[in-house]
Coordinates of C-alpha atoms and ligand atoms in Angstrom, one line a residue:
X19 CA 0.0 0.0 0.0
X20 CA 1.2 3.5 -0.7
X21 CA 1.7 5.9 2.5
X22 CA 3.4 8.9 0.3
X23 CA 5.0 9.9 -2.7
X24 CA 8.0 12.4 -2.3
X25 CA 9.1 14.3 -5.3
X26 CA 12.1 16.3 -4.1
X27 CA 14.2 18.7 -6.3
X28 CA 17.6 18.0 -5.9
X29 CA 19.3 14.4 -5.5
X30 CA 20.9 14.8 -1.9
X31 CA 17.4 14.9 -0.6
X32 CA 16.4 11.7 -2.7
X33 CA 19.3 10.3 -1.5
X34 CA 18.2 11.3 2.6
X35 CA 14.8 9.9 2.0
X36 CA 15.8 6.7 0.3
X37 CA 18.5 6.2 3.2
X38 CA 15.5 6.9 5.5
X39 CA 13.4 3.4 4.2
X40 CA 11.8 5.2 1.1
X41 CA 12.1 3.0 -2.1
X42 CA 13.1 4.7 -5.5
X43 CA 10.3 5.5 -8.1
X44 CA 11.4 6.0 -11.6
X45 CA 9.3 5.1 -14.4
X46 CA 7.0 3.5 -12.5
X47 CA 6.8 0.0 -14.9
X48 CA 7.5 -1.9 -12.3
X49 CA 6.8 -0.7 -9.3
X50 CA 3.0 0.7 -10.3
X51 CA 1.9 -2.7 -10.9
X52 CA 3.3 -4.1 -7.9
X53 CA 1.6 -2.0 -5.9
X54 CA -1.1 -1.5 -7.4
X55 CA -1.4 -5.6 -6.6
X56 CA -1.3 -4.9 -3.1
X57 CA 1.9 -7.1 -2.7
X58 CA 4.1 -4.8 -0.7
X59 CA 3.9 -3.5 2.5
X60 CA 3.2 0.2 3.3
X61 CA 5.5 2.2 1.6
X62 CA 6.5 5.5 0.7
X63 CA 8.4 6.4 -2.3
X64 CA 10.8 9.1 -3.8
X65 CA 10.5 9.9 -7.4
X66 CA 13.2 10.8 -9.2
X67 CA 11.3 12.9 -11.7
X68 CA 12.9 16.2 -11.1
X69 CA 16.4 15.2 -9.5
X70 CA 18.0 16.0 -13.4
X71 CA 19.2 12.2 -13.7
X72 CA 17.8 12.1 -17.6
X73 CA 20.1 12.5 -20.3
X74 CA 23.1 10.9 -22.4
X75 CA 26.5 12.4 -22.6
X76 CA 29.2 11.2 -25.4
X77 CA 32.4 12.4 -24.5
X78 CA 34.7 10.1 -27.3
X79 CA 34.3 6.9 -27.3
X80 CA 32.8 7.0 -23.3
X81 CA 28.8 6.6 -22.6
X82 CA 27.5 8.1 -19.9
X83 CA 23.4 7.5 -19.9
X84 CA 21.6 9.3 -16.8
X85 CA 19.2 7.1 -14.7
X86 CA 16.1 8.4 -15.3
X87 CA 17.3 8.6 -19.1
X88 CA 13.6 6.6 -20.8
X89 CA 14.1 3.8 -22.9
X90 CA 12.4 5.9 -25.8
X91 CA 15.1 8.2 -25.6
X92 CA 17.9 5.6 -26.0
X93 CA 16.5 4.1 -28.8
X94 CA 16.3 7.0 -30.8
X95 CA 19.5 8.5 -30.0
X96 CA 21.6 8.1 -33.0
X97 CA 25.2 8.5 -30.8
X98 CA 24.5 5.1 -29.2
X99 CA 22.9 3.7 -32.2
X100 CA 24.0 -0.2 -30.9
X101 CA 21.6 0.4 -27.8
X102 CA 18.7 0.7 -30.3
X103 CA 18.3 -2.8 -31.4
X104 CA 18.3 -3.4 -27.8
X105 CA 15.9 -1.5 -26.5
X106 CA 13.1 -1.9 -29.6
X107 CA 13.3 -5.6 -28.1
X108 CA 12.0 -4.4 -24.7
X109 CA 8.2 -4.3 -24.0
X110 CA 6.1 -1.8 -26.3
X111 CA 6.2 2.1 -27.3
X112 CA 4.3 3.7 -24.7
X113 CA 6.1 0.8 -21.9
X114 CA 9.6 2.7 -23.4
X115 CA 8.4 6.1 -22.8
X116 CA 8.1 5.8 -19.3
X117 CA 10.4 2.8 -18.5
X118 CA 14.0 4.0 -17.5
X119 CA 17.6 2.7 -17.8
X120 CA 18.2 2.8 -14.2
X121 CA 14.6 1.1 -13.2
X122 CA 15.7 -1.5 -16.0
X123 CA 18.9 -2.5 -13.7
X124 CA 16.5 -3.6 -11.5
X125 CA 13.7 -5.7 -13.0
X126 CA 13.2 -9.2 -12.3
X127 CA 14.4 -12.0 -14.8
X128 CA 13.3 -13.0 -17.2
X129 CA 13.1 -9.0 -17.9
X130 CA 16.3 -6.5 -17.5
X131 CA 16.9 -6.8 -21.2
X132 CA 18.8 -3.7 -21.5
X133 CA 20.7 -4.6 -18.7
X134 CA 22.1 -7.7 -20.0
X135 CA 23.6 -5.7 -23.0
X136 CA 25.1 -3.6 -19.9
X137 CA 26.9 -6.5 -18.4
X138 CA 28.1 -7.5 -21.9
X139 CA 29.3 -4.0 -22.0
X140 CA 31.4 -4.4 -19.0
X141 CA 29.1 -0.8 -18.1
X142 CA 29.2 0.4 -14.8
X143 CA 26.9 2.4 -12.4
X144 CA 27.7 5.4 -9.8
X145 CA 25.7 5.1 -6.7
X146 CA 24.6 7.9 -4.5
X147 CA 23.7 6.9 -0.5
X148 CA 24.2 8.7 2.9
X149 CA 28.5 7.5 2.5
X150 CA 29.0 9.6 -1.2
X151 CA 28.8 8.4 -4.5
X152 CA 30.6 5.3 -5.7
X153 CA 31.0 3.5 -8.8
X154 CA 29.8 -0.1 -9.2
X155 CA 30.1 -2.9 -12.3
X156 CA 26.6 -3.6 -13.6
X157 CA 27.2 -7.3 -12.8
X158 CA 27.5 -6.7 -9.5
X159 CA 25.2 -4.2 -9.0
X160 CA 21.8 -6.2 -9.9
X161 CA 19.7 -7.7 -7.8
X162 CA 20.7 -5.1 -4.5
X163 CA 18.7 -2.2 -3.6
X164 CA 21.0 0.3 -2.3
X165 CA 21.3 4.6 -2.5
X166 CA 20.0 5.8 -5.9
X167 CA 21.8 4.7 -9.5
X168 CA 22.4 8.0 -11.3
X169 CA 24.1 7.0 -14.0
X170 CA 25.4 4.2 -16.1
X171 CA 28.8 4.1 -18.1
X172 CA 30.8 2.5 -20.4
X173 CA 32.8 2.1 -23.4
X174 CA 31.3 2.3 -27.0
X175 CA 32.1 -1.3 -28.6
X176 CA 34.0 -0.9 -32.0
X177 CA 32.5 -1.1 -34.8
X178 CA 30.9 -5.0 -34.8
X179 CA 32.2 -6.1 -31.7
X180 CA 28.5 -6.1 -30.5
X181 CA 25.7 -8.7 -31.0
X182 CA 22.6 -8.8 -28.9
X183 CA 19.4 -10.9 -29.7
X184 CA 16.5 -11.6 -28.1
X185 CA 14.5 -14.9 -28.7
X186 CA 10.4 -14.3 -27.6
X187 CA 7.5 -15.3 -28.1
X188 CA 5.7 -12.1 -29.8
X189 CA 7.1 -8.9 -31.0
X190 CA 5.1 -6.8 -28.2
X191 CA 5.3 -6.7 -24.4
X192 CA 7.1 -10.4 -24.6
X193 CA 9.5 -11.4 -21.6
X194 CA 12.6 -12.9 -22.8
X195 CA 13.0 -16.7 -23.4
X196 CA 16.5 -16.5 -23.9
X197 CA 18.6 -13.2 -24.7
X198 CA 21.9 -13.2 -25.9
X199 CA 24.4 -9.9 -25.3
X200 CA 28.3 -10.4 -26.5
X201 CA 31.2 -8.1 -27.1
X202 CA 33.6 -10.1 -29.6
X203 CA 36.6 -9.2 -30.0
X204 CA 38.7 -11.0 -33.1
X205 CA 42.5 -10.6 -34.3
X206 CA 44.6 -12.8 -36.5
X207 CA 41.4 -14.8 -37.2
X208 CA 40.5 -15.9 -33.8
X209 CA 37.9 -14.7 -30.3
X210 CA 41.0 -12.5 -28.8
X211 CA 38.4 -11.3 -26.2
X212 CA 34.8 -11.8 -25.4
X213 CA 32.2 -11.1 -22.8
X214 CA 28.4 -13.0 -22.7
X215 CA 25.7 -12.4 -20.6
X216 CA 22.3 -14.0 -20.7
X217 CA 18.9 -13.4 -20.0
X218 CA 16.0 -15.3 -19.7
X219 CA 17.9 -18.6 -18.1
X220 CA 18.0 -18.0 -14.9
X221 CA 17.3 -16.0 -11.6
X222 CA 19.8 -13.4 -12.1
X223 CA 21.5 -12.3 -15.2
X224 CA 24.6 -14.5 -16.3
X225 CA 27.7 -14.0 -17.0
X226 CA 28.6 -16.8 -19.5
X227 CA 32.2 -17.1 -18.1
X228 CA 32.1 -20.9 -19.6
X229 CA 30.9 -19.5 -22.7
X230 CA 33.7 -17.1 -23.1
X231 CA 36.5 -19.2 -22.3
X232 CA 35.5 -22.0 -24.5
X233 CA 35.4 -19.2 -27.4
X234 CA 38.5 -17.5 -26.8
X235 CA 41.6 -18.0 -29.1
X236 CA 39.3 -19.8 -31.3
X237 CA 37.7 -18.7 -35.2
X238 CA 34.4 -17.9 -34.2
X239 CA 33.1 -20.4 -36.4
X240 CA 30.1 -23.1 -36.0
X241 CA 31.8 -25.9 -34.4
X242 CA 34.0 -22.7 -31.7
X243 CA 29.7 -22.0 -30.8
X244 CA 28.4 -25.1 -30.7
X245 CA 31.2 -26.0 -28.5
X246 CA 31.0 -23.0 -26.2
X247 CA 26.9 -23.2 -26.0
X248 CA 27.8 -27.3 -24.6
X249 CA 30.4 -25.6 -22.4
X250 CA 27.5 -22.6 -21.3
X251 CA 24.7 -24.9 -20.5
X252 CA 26.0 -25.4 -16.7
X253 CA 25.7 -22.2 -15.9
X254 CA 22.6 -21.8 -16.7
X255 CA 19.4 -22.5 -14.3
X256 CA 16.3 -21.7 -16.0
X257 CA 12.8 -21.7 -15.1
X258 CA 9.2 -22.4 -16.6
X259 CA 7.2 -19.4 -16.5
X260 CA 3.9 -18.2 -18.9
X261 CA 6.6 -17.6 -21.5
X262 CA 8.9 -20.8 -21.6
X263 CA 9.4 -23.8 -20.0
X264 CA 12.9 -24.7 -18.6
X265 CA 13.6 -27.2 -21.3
X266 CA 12.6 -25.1 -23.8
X267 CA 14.8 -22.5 -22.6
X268 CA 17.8 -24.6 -22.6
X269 CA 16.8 -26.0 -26.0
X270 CA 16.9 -22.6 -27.6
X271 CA 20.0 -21.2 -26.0
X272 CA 22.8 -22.9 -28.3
X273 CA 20.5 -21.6 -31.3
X274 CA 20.3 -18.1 -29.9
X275 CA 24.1 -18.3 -28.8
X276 CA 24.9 -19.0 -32.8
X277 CA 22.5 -16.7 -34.2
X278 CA 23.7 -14.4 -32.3
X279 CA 27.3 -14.6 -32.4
X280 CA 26.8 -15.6 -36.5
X281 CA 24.3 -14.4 -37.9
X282 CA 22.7 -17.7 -39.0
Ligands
FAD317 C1 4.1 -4.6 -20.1 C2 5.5 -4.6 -19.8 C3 6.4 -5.3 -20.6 C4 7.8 -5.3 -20.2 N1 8.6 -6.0 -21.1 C5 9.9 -5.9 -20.8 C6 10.9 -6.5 -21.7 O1 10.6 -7.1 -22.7 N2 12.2 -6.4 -21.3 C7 12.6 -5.8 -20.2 O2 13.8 -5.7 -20.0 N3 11.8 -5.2 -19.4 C8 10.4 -5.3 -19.7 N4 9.6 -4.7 -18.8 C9 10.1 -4.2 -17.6 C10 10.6 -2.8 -17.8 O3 11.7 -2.7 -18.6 C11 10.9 -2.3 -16.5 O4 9.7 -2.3 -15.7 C12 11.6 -0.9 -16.5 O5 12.8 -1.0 -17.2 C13 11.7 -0.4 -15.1 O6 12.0 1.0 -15.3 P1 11.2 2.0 -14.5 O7 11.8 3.3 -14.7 O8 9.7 2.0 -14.9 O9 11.4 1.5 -13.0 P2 10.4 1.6 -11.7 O10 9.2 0.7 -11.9 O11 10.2 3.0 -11.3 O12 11.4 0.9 -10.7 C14 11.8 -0.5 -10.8 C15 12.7 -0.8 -9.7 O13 14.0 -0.2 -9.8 C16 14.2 0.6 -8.7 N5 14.9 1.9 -9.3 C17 14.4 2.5 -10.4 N6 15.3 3.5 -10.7 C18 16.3 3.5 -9.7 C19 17.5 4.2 -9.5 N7 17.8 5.2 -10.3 N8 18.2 3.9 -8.5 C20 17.9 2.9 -7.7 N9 16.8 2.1 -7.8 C21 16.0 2.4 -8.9 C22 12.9 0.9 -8.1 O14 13.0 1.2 -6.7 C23 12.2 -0.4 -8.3 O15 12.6 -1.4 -7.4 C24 8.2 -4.7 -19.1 C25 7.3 -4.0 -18.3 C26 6.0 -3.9 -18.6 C27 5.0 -3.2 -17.7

């Protein structure tokens, strides 16, 4: 049930009522629904509306997307045009106008699509609580609930390095069954360095460290992905939901893992 909703003007007093028990409300996807359920306790919220946390900075080759940057406003911003693929594959139009980046680092599997392209991205997040404001990898950060995120950043990939893909079951408002985010990294013919993460398979985003090793210093070739998908289904725990069942989830992921790092 909702006691209050706080809508404070600058960030140090979001961060003070956050600190004080308040949870964060940013686009509201999430959180709306929940309680709108009735499946939380009493709670009061802080918006982060008017704190100024919207906005994407390109400074060379380094991202820096504000938290309550929208979805919407990712995907049509041609400076980080390898985000847009991304975030058309995330819920529906008028979902993305609201949704934010920093409210997608914390939805529940088998959402946080965008966020699984951050992990792939090696992006990281600056935190602000009562002790400052510190810096946190992505991978690391999901899943807690501490201070407010204010911004995400990273490295642009080269040109190519990046592959995402997203298997679901309808084009609209879909969870994911199994999504696929890689940075690939080739030189002299072979995976010089790679980083996977997964959604879709598993409580909390993976990092496919199995899948990366069995791909590096080989040609990323069929038999390198078939390989490395074999090597990836340990890590993976998936469950059956509306969407997918567990087998079917870990029946699709080699064929995502080579559509994705293939094209075929
Ligand atoms: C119909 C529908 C379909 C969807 N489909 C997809 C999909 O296909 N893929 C996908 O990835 N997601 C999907 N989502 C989920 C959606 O992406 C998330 O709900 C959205 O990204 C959350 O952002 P928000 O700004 O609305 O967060 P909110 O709902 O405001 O908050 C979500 C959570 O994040 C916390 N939070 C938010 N911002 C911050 C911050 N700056 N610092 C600290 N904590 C914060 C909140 O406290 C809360 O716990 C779907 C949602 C809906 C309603």
């Amino acid at each position: 049930m909702l006691t209050e909703v706080h809508v404070p003007d600058d960030l140090s007093e979001a961060v003070r009522l956050v600190g004080g028990g308040a949870g964060v409300l940013s686009g509201g996807t999430s959180v709306m629904p929940r309680l709108n359920d009735h499946a939380s306790p009493p709670t009061e919220l802080v918006s982060l509306r008017r704190v100024g946390l919207a906005g994407v900075r390109v400074d060379g080759t380094t991202v820096r997307i504000g938290a309550t940057t929208t979805l919407a406003q990712v995907e049509h911003d041609d400076r980080i045009a390898f985000l847009s693929p991304v975030v058309r594959s995330i819920a529906s139009v008028p979902v993305r106008s609201l949704a934010t980046v920093g409210g997608n680092l914390f939805a529940r599997q088998p959402y946080g699509d965008l966020t699984v392209a951050l992990v792939a991205l090696d992006a990281r997040a600056s935190v602000a609580d009562a002790s400052g404001v510190r810096e946190e990898a992505v991978d690391t950060l999901v899943g807690q609930h501490h201070g407010v995120v204010t911004e995400v950043l990273l490295e642009a990939p080269a040109p190519g390095t990046f592959r995402y893909l997203k298997a679901t079951r309808r084009r609209f408002n879909s969870a994911s069954i199994v999504t696929v985010a890689a940075v690939v990294e080739q030189h002299d013919g072979v995976v010089s360095a790679v980083r996977v993460a997964l959604g879709g398979v598993g409580p909390q985003i993976v990092r496919a460290v199995a899948v990366e090793t069995a791909l590096v210093g080989r040609p990323l070739d069929e038999d390198a992905v078939a390989a490395a998908a074999q090597a990836g289904l340990g890590e993976l725990a998936p469950a059956d939901d509306a969407y997918a069942s567990a087998w079917y989830r870990a029946r699709v992921f080699p064929v995502h893992l080579r559509r994705a790092l293939l094209g075929r």
